[in-house]
XYZ file of N, CA and C in Angstrom:
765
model
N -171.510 -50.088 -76.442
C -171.495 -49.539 -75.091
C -171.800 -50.624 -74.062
N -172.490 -51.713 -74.523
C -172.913 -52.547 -73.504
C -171.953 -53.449 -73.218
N -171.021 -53.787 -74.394
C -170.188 -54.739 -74.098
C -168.563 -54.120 -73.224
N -169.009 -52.767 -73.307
C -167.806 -51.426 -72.315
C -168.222 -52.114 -71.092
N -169.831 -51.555 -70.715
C -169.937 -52.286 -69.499
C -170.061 -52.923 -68.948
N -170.084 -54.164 -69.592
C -169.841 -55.609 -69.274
C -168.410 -56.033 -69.195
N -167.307 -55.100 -69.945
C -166.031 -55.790 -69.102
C -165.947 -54.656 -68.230
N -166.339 -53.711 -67.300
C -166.083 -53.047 -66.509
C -166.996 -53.475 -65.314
N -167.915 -54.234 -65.667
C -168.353 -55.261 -64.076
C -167.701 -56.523 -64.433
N -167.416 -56.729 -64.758
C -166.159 -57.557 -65.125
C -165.025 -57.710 -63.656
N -164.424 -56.241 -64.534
C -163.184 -55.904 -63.801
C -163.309 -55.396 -62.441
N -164.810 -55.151 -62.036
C -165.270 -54.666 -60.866
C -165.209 -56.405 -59.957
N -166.010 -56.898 -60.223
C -166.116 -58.113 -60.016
C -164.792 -59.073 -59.302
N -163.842 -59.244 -60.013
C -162.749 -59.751 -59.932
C -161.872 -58.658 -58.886
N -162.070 -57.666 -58.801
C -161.037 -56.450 -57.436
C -162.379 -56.951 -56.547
N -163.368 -56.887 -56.609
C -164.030 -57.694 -55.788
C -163.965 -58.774 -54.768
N -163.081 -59.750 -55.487
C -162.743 -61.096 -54.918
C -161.125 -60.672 -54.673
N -160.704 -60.382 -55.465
C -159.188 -59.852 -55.219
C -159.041 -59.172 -53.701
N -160.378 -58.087 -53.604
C -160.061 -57.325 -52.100
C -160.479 -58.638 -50.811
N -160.897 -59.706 -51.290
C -161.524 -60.545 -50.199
C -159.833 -61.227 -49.388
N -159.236 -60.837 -49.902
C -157.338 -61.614 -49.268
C -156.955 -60.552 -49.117
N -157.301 -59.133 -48.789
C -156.559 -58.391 -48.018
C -156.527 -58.016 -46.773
N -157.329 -58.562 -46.020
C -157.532 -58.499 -44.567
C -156.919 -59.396 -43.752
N -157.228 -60.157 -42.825
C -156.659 -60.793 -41.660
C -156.859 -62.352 -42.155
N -157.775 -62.327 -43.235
C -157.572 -63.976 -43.735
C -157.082 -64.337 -45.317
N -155.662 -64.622 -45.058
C -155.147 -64.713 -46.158
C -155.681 -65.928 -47.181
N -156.523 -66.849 -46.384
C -156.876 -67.883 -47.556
C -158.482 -67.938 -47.491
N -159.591 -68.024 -48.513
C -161.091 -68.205 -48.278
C -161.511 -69.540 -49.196
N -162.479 -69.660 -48.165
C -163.450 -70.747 -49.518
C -164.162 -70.065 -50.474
N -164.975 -70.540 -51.419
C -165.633 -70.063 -52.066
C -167.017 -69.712 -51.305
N -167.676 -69.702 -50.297
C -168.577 -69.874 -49.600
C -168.273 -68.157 -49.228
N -167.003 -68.168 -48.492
C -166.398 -67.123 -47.903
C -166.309 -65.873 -48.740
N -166.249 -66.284 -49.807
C -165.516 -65.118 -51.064
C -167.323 -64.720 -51.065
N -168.600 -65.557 -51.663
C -169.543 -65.165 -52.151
C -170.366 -64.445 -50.764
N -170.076 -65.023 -49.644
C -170.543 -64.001 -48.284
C -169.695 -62.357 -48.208
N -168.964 -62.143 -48.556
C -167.984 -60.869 -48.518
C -168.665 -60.024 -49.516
N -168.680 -60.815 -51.120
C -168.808 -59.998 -52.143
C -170.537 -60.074 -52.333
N -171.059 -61.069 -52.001
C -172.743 -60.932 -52.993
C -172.857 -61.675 -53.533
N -171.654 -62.388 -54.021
C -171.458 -62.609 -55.952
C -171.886 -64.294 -55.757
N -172.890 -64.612 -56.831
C -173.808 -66.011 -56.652
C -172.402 -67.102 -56.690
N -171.857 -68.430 -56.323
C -170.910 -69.520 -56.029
C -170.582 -69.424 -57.737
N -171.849 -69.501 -58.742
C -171.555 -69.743 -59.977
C -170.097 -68.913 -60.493
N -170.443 -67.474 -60.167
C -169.804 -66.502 -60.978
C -168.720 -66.456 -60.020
N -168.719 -66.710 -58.994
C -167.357 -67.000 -57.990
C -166.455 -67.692 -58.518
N -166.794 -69.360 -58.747
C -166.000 -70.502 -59.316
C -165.647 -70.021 -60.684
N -166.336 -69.043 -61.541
C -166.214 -69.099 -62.611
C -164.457 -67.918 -62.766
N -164.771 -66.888 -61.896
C -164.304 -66.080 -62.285
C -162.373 -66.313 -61.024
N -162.811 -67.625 -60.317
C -161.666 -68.024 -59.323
C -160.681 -68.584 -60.359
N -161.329 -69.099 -61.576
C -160.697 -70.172 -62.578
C -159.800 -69.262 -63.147
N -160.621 -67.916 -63.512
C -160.017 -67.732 -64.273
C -158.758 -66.168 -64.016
N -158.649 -66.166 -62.721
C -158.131 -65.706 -62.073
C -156.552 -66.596 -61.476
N -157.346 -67.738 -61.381
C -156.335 -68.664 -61.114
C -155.501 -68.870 -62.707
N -156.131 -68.929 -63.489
C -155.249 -69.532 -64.694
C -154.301 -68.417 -65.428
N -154.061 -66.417 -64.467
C -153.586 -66.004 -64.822
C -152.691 -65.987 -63.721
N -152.542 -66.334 -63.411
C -151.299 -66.089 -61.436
C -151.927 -65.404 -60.668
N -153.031 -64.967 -60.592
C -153.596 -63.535 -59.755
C -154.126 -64.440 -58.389
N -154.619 -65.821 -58.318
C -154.931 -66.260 -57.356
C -154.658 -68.058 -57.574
N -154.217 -68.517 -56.650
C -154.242 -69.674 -56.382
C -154.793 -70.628 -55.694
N -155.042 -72.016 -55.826
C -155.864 -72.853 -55.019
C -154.898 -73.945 -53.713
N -155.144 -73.666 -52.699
C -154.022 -74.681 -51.786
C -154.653 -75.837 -51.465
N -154.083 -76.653 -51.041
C -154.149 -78.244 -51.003
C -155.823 -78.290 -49.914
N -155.776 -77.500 -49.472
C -157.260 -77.543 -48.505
C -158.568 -77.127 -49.414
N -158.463 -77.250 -50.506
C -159.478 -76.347 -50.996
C -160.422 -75.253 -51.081
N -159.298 -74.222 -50.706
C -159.037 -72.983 -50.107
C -158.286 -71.520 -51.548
N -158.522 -70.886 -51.131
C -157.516 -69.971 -52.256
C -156.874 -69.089 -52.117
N -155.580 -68.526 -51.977
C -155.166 -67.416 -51.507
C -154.649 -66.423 -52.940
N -153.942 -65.185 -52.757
C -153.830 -64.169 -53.841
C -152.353 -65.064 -54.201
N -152.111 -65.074 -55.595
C -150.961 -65.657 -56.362
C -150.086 -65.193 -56.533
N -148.657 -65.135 -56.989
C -147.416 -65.211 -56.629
C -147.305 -63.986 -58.323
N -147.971 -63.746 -58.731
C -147.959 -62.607 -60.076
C -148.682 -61.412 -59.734
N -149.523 -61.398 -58.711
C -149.775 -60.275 -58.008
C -148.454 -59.810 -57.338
N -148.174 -60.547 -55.970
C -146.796 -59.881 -55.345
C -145.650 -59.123 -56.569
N -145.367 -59.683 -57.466
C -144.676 -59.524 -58.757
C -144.915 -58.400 -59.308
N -146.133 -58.450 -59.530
C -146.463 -56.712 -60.212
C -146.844 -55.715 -59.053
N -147.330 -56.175 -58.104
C -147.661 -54.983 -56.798
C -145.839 -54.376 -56.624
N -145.009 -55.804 -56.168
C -143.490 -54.452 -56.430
C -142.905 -54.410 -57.012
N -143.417 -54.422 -58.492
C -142.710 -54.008 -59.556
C -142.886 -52.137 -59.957
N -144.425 -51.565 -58.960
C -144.538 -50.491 -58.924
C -143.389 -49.216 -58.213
N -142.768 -48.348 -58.821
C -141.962 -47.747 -58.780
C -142.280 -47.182 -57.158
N -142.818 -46.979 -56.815
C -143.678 -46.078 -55.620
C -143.209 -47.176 -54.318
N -143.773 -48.360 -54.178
C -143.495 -49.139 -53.676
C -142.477 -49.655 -53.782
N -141.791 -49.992 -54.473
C -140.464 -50.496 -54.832
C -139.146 -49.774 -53.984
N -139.573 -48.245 -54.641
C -138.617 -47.511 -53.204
C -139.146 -47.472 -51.695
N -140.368 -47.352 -51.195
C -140.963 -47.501 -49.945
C -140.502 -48.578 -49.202
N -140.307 -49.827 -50.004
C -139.776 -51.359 -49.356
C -138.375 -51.370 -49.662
N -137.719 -50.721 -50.331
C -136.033 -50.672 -50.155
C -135.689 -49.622 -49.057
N -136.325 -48.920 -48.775
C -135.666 -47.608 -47.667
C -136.473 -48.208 -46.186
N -137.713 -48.909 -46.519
C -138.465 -49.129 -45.275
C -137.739 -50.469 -44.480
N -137.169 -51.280 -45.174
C -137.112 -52.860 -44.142
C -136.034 -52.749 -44.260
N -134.678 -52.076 -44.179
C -133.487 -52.442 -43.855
C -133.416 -51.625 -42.343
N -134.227 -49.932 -42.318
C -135.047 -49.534 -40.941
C -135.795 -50.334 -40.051
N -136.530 -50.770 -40.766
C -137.699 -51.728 -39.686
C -137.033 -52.916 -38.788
N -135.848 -53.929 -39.951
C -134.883 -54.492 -39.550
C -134.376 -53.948 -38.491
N -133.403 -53.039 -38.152
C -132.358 -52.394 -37.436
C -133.607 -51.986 -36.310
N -134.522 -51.443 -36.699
C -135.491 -51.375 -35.508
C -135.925 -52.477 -34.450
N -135.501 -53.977 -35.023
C -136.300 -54.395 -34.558
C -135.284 -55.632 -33.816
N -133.811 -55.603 -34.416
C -132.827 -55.744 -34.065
C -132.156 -55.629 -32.825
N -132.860 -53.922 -32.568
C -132.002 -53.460 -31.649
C -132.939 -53.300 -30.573
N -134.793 -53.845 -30.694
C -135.156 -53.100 -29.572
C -135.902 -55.338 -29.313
N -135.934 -55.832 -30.437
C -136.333 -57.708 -30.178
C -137.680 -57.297 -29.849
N -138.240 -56.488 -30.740
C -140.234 -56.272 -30.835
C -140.756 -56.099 -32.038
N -141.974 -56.614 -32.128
C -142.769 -56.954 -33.328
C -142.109 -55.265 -33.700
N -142.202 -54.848 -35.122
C -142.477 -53.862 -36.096
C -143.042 -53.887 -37.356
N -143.577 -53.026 -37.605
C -144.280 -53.041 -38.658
C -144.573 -51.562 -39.478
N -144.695 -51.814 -40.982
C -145.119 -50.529 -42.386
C -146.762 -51.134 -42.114
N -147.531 -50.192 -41.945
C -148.821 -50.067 -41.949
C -149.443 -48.669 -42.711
N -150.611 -49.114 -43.560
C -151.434 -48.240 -44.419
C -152.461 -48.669 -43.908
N -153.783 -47.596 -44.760
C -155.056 -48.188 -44.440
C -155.599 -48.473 -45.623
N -156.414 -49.391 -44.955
C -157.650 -49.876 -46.578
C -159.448 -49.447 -45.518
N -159.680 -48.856 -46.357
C -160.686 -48.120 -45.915
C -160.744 -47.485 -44.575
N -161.334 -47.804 -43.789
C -161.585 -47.484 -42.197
C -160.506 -48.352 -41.293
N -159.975 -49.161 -41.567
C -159.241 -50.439 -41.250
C -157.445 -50.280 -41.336
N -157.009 -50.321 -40.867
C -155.669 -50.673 -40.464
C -154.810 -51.846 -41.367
N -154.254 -51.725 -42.201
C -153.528 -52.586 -42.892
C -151.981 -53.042 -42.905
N -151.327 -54.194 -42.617
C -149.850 -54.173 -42.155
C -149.892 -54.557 -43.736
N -148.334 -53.558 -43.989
C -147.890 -54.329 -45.211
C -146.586 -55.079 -45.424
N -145.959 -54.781 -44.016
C -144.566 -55.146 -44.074
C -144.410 -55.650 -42.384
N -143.792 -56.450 -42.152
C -143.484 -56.461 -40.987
C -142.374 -57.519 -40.783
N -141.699 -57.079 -39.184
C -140.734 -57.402 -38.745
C -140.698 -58.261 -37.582
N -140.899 -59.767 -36.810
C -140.855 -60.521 -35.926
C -140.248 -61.814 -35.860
N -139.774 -61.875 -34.237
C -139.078 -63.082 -33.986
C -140.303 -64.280 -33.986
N -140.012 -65.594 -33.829
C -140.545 -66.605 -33.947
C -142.178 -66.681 -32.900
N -141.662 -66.146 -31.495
C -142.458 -65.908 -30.589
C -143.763 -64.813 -30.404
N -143.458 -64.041 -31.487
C -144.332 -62.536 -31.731
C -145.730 -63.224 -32.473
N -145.618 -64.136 -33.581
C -146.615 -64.388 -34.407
C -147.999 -63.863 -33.871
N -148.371 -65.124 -32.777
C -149.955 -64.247 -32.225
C -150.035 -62.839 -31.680
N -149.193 -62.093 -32.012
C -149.120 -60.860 -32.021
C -149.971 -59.705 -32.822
N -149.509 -60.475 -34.128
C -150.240 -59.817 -35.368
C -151.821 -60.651 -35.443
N -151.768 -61.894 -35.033
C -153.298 -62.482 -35.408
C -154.255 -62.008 -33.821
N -153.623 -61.176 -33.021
C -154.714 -60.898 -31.761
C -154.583 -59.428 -32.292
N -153.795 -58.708 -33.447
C -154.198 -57.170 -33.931
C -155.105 -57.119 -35.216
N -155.062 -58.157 -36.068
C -155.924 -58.561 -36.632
C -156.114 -57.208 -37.808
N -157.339 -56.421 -37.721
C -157.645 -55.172 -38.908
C -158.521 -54.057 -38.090
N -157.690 -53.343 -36.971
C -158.142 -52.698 -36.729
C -159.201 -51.181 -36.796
N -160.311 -51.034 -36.642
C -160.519 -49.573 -37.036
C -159.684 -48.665 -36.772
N -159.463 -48.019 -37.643
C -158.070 -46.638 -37.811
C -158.404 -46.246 -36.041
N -159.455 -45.689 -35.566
C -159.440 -44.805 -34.527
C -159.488 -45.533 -33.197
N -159.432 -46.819 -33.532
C -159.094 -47.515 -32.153
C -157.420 -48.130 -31.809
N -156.583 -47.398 -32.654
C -155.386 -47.998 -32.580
C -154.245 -46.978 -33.142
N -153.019 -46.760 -31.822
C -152.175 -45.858 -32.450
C -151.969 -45.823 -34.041
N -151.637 -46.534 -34.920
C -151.184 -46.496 -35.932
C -152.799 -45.754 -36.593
N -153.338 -46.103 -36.844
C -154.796 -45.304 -37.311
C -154.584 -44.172 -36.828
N -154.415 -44.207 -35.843
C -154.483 -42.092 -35.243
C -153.223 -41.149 -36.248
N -152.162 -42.024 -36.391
C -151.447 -41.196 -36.884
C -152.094 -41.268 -38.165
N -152.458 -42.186 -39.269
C -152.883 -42.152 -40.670
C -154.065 -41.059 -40.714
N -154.817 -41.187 -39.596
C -156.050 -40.101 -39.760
C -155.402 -38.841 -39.478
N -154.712 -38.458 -38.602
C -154.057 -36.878 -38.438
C -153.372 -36.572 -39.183
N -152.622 -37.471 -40.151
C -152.088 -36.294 -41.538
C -153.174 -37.188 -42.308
N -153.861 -37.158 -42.595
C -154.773 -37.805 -43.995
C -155.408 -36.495 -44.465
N -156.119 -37.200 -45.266
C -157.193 -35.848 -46.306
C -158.170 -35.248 -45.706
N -158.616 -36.082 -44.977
C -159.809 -35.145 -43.828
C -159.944 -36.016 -42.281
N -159.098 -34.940 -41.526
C -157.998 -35.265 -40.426
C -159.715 -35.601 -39.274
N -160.797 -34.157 -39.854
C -161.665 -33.709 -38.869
C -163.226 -35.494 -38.793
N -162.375 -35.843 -39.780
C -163.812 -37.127 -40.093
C -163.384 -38.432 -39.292
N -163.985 -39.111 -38.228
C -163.739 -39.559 -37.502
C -164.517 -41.248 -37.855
N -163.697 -42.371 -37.898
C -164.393 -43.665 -38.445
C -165.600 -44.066 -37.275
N -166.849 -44.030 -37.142
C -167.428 -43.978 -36.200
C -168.734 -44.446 -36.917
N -169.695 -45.275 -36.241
C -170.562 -45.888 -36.564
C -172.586 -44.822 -35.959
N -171.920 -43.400 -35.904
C -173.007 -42.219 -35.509
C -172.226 -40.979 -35.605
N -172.366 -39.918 -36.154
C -172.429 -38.636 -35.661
C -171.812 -38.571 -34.578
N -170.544 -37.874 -34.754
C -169.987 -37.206 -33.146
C -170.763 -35.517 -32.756
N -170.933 -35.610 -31.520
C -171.417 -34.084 -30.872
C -170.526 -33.301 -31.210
N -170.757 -32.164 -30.653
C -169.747 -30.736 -30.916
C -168.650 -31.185 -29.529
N -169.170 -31.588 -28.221
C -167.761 -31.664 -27.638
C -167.174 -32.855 -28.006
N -167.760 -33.990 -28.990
C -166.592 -35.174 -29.042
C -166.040 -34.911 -30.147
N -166.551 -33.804 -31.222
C -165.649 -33.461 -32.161
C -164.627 -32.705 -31.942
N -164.855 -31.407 -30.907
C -163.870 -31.049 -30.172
C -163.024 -31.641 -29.687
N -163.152 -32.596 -29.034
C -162.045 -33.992 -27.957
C -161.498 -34.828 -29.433
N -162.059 -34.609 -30.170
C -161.268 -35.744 -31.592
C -160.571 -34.808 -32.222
N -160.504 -33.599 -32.455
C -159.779 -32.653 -33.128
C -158.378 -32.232 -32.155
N -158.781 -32.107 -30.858
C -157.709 -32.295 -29.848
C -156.817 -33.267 -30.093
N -157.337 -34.626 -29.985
C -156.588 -35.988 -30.377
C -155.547 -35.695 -31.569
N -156.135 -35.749 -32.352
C -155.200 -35.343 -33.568
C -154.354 -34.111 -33.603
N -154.872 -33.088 -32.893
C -153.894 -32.393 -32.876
C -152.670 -32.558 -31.998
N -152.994 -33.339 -30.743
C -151.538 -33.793 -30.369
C -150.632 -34.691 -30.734
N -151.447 -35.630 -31.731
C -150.505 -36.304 -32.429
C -149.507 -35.861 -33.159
N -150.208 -34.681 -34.153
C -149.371 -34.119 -35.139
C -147.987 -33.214 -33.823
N -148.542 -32.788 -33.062
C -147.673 -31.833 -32.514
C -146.392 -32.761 -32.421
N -146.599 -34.271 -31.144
C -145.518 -34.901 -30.972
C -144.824 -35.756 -32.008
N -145.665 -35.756 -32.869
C -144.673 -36.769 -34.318
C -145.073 -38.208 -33.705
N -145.999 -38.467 -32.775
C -146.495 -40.158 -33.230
C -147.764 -39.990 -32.253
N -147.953 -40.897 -31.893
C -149.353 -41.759 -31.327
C -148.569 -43.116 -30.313
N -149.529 -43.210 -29.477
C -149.307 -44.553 -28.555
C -150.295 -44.597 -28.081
N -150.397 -45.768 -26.996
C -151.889 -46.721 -26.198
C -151.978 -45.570 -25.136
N -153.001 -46.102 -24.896
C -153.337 -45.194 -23.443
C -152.139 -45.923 -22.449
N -152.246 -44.913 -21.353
C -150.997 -45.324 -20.455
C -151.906 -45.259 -18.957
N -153.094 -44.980 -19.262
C -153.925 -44.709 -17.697
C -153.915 -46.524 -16.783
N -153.993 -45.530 -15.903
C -154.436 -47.343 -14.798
C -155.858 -48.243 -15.039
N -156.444 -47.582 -15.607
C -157.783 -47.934 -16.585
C -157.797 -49.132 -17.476
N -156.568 -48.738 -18.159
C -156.230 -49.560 -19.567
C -155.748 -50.786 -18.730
N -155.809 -52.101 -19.690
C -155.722 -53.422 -18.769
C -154.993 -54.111 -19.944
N -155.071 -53.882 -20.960
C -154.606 -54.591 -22.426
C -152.910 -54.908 -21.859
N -152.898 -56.184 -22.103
C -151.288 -56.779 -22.062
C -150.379 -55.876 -22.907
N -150.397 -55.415 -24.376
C -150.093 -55.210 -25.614
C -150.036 -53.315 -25.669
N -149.006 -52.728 -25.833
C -149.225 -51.373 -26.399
C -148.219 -51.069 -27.295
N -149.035 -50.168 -28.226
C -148.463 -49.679 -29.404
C -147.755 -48.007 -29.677
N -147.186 -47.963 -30.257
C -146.926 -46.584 -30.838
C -146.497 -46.802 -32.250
N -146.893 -45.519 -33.025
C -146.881 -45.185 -34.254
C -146.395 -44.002 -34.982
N -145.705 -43.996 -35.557
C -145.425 -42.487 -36.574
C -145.182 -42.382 -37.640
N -145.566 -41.099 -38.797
C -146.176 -41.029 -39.535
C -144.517 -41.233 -40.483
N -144.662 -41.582 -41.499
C -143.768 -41.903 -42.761
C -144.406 -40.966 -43.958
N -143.226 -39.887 -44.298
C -143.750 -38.504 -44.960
C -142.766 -39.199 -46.447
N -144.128 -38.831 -47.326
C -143.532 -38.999 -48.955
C -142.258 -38.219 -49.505
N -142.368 -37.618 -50.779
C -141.222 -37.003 -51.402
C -142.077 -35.309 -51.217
N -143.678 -35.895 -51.386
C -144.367 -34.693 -51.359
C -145.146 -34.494 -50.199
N -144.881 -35.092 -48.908
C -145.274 -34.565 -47.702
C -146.350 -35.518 -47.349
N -146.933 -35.966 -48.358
C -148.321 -36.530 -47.856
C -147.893 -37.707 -46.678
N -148.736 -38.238 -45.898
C -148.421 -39.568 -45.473
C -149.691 -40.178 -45.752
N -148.950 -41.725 -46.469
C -150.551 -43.124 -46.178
C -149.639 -44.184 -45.859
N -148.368 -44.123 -45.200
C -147.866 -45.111 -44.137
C -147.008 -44.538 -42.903
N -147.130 -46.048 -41.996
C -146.598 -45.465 -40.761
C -145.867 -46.379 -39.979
N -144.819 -46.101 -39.222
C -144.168 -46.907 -38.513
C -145.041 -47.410 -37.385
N -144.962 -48.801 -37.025
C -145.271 -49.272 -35.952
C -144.650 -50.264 -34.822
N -144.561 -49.966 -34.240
C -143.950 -51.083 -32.814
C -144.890 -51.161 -31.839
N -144.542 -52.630 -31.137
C -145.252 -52.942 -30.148
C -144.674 -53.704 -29.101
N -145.370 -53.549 -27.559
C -144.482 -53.966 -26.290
C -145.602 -54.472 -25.422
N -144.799 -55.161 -24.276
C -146.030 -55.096 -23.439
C -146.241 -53.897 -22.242
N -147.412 -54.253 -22.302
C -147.288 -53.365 -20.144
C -146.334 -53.088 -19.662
N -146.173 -51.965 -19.035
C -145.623 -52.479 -17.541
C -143.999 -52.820 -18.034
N -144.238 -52.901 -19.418
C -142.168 -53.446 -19.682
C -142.199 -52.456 -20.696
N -142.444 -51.751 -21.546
C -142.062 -51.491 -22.525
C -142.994 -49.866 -22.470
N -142.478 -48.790 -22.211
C -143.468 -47.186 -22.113
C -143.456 -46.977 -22.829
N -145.138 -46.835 -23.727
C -145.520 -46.472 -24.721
C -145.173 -45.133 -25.402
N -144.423 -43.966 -24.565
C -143.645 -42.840 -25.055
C -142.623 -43.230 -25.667
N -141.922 -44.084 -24.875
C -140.093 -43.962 -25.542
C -140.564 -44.935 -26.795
N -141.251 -46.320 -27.013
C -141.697 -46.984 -28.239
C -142.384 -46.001 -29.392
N -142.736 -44.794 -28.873
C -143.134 -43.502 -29.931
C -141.800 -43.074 -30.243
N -141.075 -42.912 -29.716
C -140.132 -41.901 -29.688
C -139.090 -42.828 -31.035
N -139.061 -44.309 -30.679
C -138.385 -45.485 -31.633
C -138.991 -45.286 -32.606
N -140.614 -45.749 -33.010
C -141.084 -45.722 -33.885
C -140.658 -44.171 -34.610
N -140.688 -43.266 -34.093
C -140.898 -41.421 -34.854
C -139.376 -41.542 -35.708
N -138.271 -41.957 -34.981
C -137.044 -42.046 -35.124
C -137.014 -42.684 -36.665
N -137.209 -44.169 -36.948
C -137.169 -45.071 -37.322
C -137.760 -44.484 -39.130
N -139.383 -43.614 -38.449
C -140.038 -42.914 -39.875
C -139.403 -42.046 -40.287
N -138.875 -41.219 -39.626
C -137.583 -40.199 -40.184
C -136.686 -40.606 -41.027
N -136.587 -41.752 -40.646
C -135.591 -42.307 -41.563
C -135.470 -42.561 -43.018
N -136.712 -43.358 -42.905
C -137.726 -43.815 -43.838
C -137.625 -42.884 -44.835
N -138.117 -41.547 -44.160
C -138.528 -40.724 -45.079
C -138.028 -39.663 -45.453
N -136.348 -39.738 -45.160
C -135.294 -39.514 -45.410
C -134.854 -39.965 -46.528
N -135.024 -41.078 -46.549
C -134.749 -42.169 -47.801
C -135.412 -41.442 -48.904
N -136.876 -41.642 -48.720
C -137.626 -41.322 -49.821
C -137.642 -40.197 -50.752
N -137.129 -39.187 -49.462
C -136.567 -37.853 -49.905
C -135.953 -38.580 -51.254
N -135.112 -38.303 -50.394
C -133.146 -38.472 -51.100
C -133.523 -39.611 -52.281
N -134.538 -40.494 -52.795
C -135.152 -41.430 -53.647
C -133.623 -42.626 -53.326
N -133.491 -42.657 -52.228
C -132.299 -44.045 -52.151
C -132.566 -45.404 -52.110
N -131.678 -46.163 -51.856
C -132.163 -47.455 -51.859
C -132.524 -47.918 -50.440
N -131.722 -47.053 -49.105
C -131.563 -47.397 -48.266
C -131.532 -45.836 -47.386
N -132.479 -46.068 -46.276
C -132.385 -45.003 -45.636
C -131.046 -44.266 -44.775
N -131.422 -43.051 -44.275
C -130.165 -42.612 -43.493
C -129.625 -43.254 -42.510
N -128.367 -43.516 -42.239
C -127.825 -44.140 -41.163
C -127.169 -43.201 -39.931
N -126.763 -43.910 -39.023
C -126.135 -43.471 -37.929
C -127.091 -42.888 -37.023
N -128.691 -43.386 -37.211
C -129.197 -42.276 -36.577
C -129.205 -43.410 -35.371
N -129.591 -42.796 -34.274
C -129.803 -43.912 -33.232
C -131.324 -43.525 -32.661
N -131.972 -45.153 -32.556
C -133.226 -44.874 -31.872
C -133.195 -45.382 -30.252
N -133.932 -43.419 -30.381
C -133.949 -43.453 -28.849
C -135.098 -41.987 -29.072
């Protein structure tokens, strides 16, 4: 029994360091990895080796490490994903084609906002590194993942909401679901260069844990009609997924 649970902190251990490259910094030191996880430099180096010597992680010329080229390999070799990224980026493409703005397949990893796919011209880059890993509830795409999720009423928040801000958060979500996406605030208040809209991408069985995203600026780009692209775009998507194709429905036009 002891040696059960010794390869099961093991295997804890290593998704440990594995989850340390899924956020906004694709490469860490070892310094970096043992501040994230706990885990003493010893059992870090020990267990980087041997992580590295299966493809799961690699070392770059800076002496640095990012996730290895046999992860990507088996992550879409999963049937689930495999169709999600054949029906999702030939959409996201044509989305992004026709409107020349960042897009993006976004899930969440915990409380946090996760891109898994995305679509940009040369000029967009600091786009994605000033969106970084947002909390779900500070950012269209989070609003939509939390309003169809498993518990729509639980709000990522660092205290207890009152009875009227649970009220005003149950509102929130419920207009999301009504209109089929999410976007930035549009008040004269809001000052942010950058706005988003989001909509939800429905499975074979209804659930959603991804979502379309686009983004514009101010003042050029109304965060309704970029809902209205994005909502379009997930339909599609999840049209596809329906139908289990390789490639989503066509002819639709986003607008």
């Amino acid at each position: 029994m002891s040696e059960i649970n010794g390869k099961r902190g093991v295997l804890a251990r290593a998704f440990d360091i594995l989850g340390c490259f899924t956020g906004g910094e694709p490469e860490r030191s070892v310094a970096d990895i043992c501040a994230v996880t706990d885990l003493p430099p010893a059992t870090v180096h020990r267990m980087l080796a041997t992580l590295s010597e299966h493809g799961a992680i690699e070392r770059t010329g800076r002496g640095r490490y990012r996730l290895g080229p046999r992860l990507w390999r088996l992550g879409h070799g999963v049937p689930d994903i495999r169709l999600l990224r054949d029906c999702a980026r030939p959409a996201l493409v044509d989305l992004h084609a026709s409107t020349r703005l960042p897009v993006a397949l976004a899930t969440r990893e915990g409380d946090r906002l996760h891109i898994i796919d995305k679509i940009a011209g040369r000029g967009t880059v600091r786009v994605w590194e000033q969106l970084g890993s947002p909390v779900l509830d500070e950012h269209p795409a989070g609003l939509v993942l939390l309003a169809w999720g498993n518990d729509p009423d639980r709000r990522p928040a660092s205290r207890p909401l009152r009875g009227e801000e649970q009220f005003a958060w149950r509102q929130t979500l419920a207009q999301v679901r009504q209109i089929g996406f999410a976007h930035s605030p549009t008040g004269a208040q809001h000052t942010s260069p950058l706005v988003w809209a989001a909509a939800p991408v429905f499975a074979e069985d209804q659930t959603v844990s991804t979502c379309v995203m686009i983004g514009g600026r101010r003042g050029q780009h109304p965060p309704i009609s970029l809902g209205r692209q994005a909502r379009a775009t997930a339909r599609d998507i999840s049209a596809g997924l329906r139908a289990g194709l390789e490639e989503p429905a066509l002819g639709r036009t986003h607008a």
